[in-house]
């Protein structure tokens, strides 16, 4: 029984090491050195080549190296019936909550603006921004935690999800028809959704036109949620006052992309929350044992929903 790590373009030595610290007898191979493909029963993936997973006749589990699984579903030639798991980790969730709160405070307190003033030796005190309404798109593990976190910080929080979710002190909406209503009062719109065919391009001109004028967008979901041209137009028109983006359609963001130098866009290089390798290794190992003993897997993805 062998684990394969299939993460092209990544240095995976720390993942191998973390697995071997848990179990020195574990047989771990690193793609493309797969050896006999029929030995592989458990694969840890991030951005694998389309069709590759079909080549392992005894594959029993596909484990995402992150919380997101859209990188797996974009493979149109996935082996059918092989369960998929994702990482659910309270540290990863906490990092995301802190990121979202940090971006909102940065915007409200104009900290980036003052850094720019400092660089030009300009003394220009301004009032802090007052907007206090946050709408979270996506109320899964991370969205729910962000809702609770921001509520404790004194924000008025609403949330939108595909299916109904109830969270104390949070006004929740669900279903496509209520999306416009959910965001209509928001000063901050935060995308924490999984990327699926239903949510692709959800951040588009229709959504921006329903937002409060001058709302601020935070996208920590996926680049595929955002229609980039629609955002540029909404910023130009002043319908949206700015955006903080952590995820992009093409990563790394190409050098000539207009987002790099846009005065109303603040960006970070997909670092809002990062998989903790030791935590991930612990979850992979637990599921590897579950697979061997025919027990239910933890953090299994609902393949029909795509997350
Ligand atoms: C993830 C990510 O899905 O890092 O965990 O984007």
PDB file of C-alpha atoms and ligand atoms in Angstrom, residues 46 66-68 92 222 270 273-275, ligand 1:
ATOM      1  CA  UNK A  46      -2.504  19.742  -5.961  1.00  0.00           C
ATOM      2  CA  UNK A  66      -5.736  22.179   0.567  1.00  0.00           C
ATOM      3  CA  UNK A  67      -9.216  23.177   1.621  1.00  0.00           C
ATOM      4  CA  UNK A  68     -10.226  23.726  -2.000  1.00  0.00           C
ATOM      5  CA  UNK A  92      -6.183  27.460   8.278  1.00  0.00           C
ATOM      6  CA  UNK A 222     -10.823  31.595  -6.264  1.00  0.00           C
ATOM      7  CA  UNK A 270      -2.619  33.577  -2.542  1.00  0.00           C
ATOM      8  CA  UNK A 273      -4.357  31.073   4.541  1.00  0.00           C
ATOM      9  CA  UNK A 274      -1.777  28.397   3.943  1.00  0.00           C
ATOM     10  CA  UNK A 275      -1.976  24.660   4.531  1.00  0.00           C
TER      11      UNK A 275
HETATM   12  C1  LIG B   1      -6.673  25.955  -0.326  1.00  0.00           C
HETATM   13  C2  LIG B   1      -5.883  27.099  -0.825  1.00  0.00           C
HETATM   14  O1  LIG B   1      -7.605  25.526  -1.004  1.00  0.00           O
HETATM   15  O2  LIG B   1      -4.759  27.298  -0.341  1.00  0.00           O
HETATM   16  O3  LIG B   1      -6.372  25.469   0.768  1.00  0.00           O
HETATM   17  O4  LIG B   1      -6.332  27.827  -1.706  1.00  0.00           O
END
